[in-house]
mmCIF file of C-alpha atoms in Angstrom:
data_model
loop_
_atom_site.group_PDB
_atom_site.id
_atom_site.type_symbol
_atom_site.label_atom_id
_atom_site.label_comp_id
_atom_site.label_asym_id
_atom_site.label_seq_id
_atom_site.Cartn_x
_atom_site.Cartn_y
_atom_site.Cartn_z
ATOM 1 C CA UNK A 1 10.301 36.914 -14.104
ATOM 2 C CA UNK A 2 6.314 36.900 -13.815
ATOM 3 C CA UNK A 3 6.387 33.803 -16.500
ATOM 4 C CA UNK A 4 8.580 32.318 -14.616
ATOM 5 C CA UNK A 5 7.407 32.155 -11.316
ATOM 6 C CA UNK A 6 3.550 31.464 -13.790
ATOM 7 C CA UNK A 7 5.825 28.217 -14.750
ATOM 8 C CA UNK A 8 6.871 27.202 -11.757
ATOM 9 C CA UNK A 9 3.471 27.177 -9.809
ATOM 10 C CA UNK A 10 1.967 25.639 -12.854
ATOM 11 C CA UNK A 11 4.638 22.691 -12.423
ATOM 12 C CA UNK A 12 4.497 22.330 -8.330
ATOM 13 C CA UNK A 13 0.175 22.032 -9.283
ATOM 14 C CA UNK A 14 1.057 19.355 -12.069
ATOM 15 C CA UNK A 15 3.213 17.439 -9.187
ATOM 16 C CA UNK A 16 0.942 17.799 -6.326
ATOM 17 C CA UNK A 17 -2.392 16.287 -8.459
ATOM 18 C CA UNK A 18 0.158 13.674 -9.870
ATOM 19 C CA UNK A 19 0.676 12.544 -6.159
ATOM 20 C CA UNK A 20 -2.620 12.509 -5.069
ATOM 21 C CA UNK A 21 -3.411 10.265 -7.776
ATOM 22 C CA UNK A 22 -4.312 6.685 -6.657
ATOM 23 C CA UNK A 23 -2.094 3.761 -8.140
ATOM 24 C CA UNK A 24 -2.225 -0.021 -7.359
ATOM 25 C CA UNK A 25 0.123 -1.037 -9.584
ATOM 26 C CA UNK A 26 3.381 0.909 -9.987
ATOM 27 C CA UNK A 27 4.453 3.353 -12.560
ATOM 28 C CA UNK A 28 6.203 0.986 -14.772
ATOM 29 C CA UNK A 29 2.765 -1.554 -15.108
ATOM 30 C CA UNK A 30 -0.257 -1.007 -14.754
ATOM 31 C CA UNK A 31 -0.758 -4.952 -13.886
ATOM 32 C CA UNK A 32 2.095 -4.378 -10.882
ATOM 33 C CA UNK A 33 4.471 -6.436 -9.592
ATOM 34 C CA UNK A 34 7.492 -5.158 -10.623
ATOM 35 C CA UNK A 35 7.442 -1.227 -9.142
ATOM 36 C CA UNK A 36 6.294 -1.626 -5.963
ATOM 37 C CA UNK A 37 8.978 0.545 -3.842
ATOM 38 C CA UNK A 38 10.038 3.420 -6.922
ATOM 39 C CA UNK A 39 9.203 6.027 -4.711
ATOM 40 C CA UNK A 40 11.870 4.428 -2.027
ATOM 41 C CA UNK A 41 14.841 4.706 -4.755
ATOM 42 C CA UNK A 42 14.566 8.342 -4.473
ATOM 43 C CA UNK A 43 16.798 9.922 -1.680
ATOM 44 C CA UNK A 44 13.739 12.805 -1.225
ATOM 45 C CA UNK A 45 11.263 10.263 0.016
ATOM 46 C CA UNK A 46 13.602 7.201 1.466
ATOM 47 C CA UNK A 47 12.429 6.202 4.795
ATOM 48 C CA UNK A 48 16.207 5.386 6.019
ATOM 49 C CA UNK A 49 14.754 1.772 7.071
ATOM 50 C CA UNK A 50 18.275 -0.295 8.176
ATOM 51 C CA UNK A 51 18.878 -3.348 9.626
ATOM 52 C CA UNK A 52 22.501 -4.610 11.421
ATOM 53 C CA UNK A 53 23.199 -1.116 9.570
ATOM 54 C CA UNK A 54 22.466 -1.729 6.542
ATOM 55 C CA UNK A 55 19.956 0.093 4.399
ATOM 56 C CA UNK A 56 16.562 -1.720 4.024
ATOM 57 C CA UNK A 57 14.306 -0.233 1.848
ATOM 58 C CA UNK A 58 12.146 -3.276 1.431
ATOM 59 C CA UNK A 59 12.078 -4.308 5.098
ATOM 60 C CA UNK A 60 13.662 -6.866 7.255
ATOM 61 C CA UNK A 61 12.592 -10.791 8.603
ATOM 62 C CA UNK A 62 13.809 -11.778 11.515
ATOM 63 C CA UNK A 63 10.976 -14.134 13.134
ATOM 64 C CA UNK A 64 11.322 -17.499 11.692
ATOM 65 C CA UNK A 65 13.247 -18.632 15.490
ATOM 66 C CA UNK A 66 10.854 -16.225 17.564
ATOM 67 C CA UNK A 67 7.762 -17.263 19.397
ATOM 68 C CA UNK A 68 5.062 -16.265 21.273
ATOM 69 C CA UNK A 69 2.179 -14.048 20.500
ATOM 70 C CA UNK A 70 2.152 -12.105 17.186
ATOM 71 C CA UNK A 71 0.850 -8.221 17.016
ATOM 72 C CA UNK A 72 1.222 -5.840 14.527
ATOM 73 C CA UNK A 73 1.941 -2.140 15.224
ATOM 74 C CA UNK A 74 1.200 0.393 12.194
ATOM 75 C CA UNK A 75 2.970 3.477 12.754
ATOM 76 C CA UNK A 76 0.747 6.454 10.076
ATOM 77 C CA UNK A 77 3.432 9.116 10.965
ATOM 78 C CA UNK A 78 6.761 6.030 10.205
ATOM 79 C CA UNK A 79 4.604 4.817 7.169
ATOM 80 C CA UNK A 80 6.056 1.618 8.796
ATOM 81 C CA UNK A 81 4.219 -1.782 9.751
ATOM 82 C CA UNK A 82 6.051 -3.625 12.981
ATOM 83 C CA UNK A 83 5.209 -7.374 13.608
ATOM 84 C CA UNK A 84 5.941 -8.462 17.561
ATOM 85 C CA UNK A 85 6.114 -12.565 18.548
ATOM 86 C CA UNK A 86 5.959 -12.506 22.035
ATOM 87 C CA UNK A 87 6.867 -8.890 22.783
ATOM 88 C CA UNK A 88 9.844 -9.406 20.649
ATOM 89 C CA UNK A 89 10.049 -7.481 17.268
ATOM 90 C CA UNK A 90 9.958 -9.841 14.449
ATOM 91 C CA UNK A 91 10.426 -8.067 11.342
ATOM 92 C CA UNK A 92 9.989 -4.299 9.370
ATOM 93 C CA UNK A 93 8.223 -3.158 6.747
ATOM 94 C CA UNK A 94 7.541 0.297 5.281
ATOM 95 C CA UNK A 95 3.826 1.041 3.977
ATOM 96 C CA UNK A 96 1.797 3.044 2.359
ATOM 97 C CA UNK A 97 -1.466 4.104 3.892
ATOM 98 C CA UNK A 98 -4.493 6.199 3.599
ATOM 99 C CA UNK A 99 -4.593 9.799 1.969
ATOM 100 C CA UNK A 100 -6.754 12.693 3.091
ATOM 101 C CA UNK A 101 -10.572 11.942 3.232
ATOM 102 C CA UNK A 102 -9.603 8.085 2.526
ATOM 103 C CA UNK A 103 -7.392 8.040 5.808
ATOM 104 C CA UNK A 104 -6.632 4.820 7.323
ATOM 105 C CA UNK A 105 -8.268 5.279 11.201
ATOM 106 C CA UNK A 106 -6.456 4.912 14.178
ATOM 107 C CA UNK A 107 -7.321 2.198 16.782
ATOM 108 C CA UNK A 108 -6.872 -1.296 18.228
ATOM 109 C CA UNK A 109 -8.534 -4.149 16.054
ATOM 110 C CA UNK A 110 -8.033 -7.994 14.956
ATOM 111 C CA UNK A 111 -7.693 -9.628 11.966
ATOM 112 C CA UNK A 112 -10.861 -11.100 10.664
ATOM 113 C CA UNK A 113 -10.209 -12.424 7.171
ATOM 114 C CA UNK A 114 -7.718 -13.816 5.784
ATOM 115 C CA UNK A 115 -7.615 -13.888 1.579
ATOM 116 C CA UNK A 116 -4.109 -14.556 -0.481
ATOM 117 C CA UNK A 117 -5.458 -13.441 -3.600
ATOM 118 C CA UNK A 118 -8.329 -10.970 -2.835
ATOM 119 C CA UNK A 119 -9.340 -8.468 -5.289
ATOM 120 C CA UNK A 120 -11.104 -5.008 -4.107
ATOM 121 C CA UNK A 121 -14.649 -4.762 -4.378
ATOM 122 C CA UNK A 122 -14.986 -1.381 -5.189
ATOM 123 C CA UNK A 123 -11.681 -0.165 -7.053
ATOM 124 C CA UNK A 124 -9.914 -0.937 -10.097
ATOM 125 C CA UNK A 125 -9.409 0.324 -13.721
ATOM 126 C CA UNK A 126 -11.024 0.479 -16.672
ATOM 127 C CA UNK A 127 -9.399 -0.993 -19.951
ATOM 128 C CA UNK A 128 -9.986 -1.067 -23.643
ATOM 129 C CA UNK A 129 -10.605 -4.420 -24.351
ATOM 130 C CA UNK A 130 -9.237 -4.708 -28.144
ATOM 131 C CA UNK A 131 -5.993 -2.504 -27.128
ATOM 132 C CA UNK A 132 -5.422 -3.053 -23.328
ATOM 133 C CA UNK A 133 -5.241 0.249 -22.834
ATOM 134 C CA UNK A 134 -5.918 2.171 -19.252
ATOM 135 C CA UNK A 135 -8.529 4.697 -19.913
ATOM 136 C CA UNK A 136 -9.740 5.127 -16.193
ATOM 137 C CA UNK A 137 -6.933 4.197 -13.536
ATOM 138 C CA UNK A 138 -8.650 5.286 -10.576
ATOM 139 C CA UNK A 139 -11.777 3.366 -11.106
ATOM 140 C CA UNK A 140 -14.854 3.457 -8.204
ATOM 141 C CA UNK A 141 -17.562 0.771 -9.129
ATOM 142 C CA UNK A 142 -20.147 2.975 -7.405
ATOM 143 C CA UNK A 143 -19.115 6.019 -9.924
ATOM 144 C CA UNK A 144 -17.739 4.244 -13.033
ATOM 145 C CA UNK A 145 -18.810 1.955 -15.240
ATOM 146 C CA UNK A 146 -17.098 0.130 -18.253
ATOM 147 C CA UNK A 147 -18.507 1.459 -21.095
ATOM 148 C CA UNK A 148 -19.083 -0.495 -24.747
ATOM 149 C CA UNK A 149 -15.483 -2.196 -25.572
ATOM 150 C CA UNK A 150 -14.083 -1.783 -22.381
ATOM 151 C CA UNK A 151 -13.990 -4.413 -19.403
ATOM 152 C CA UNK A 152 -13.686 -3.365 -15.555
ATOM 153 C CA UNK A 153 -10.632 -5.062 -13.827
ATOM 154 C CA UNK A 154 -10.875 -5.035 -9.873
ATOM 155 C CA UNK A 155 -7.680 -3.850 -8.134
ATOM 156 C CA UNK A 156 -5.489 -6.848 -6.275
ATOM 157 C CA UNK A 157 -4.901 -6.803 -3.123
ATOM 158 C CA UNK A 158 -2.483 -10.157 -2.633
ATOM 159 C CA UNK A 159 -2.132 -11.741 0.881
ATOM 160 C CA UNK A 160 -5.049 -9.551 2.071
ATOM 161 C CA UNK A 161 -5.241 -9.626 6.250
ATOM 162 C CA UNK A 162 -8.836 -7.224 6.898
ATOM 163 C CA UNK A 163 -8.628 -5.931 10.220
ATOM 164 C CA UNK A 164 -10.938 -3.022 10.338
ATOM 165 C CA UNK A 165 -14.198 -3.180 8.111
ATOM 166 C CA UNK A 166 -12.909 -3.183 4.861
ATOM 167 C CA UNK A 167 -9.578 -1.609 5.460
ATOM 168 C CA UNK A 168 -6.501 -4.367 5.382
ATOM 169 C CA UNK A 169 -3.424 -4.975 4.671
ATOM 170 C CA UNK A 170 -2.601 -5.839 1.645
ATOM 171 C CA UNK A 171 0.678 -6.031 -1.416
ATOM 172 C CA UNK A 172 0.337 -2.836 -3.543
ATOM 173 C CA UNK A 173 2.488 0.005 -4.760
ATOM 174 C CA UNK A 174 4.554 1.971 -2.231
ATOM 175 C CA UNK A 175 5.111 5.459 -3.974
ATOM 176 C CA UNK A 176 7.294 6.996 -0.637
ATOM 177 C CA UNK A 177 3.761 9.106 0.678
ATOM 178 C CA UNK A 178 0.301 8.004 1.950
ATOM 179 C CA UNK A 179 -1.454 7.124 -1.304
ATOM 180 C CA UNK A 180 -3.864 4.184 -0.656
ATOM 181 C CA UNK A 181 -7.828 4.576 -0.338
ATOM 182 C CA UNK A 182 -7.559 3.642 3.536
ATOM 183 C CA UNK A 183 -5.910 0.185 3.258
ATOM 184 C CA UNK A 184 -2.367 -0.503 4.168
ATOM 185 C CA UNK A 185 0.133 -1.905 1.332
ATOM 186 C CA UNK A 186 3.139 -3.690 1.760
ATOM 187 C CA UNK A 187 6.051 -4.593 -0.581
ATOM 188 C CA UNK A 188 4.731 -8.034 -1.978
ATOM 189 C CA UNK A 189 7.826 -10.087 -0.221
ATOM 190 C CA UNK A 190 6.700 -8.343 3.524
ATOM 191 C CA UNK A 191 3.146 -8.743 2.508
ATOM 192 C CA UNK A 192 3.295 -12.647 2.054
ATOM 193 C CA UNK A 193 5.491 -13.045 5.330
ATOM 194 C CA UNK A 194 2.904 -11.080 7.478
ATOM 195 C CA UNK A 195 0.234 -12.996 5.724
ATOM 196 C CA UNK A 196 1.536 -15.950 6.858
ATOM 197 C CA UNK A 197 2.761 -15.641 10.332
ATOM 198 C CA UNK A 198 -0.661 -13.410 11.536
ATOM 199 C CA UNK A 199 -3.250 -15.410 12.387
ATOM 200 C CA UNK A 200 -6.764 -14.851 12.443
ATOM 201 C CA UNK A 201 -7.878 -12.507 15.601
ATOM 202 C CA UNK A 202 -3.637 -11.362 15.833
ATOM 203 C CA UNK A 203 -4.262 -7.499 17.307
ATOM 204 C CA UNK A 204 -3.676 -4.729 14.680
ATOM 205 C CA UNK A 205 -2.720 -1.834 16.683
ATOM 206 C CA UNK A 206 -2.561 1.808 14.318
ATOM 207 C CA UNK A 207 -1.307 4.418 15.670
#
């Protein structure tokens, strides 16, 4: 019985550091693109996002014939982004924001950058440059440094909207849980629609 209760507390310590672990890119690749919303096929962890009752993991559209003023409401406690035209709510998305110590701040700010393909300037991964291989995922240009053979690849952060410092929104990996270093990512589809339908100084509310 003591092993296996030693076992099982080993495990549950394996799981927890696994989800603290920072990833840009997805489980399946480290260059993303193709796992951004794994964590959302797992019943433990879906948000229950619908729309006209249906489920919508990904998030919903529904601005193209709406005008008026656009605003964007970031909900930490939802893990869900809401964009407003006129008052009206546009569209849905669910997010992934900051973890503890790199929490994304609560607070009423304004978009003041606009970059479609921005890459971070502090965080990335290290690879081998002969084999490709990750040997540092979590990457911190003010702590790591590529050493001989090995190449430092900024992370991307695709239809990038800044809105506080050098917090933003941005596409990246949605794992189910807060798991970014303070920035906000979106499913690469909701990313480019916010992207284009916020313009500069549109109100970023986080709450």
């Amino acid at each position: 019985m003591k092993k296996i209760t030693i076992l099982l507390l080993s495990l549950c310590a394996a799981l927890l550091s696994s989800c603290m672990h920072y990833d840009y890119y997805g489980s399946s690749s480290i260059y993303g693109g193709s796992d951004y919303l794994s964590g959302f096929n797992d019943p433990r962890v879906n948000r229950g996002l619908t729309h006209h009752g249906k489920p919508a993991p990904r998030g919903y559209w529904d601005g193209d014939s709406l005008t008026g003023s656009p605003k964007i409401v970031i909900r930490l406690a939802d893990q869900r982004a809401y964009f407003y035209k006129g008052g009206q709510l546009a569209g849905v998305t669910p997010i992934s924001t900051g973890t503890d110590g790199h929490s994304t701040p609560r607070g009423s700010f304004r978009v003041t950058e606009k970059d479609i393909d921005h890459v971070s300037s502090l965080y990335g991964v290290i690879k081998n440059t002969t084999t490709g291989q990750v040997v540092n995922k979590d990457a911190d240009t003010r702590k790591h440094k590529a050493g001989p053979g090995e190449v430092f690849e900024r992370a991307p952060m695709a239809y990038f909207l800044r809105f506080n410092g050098a917090i933003g929104m941005h596409a990246g990996f949605l794992p189910g849980y807060p798991a970014s270093h303070g920035c906000v990512r979106l499913p690469e589809e909701m990313a480019r629609i916010y992207f284009h339908n916020a313009p500069m100084g549109t109100p970023v509310i986080v709450e």
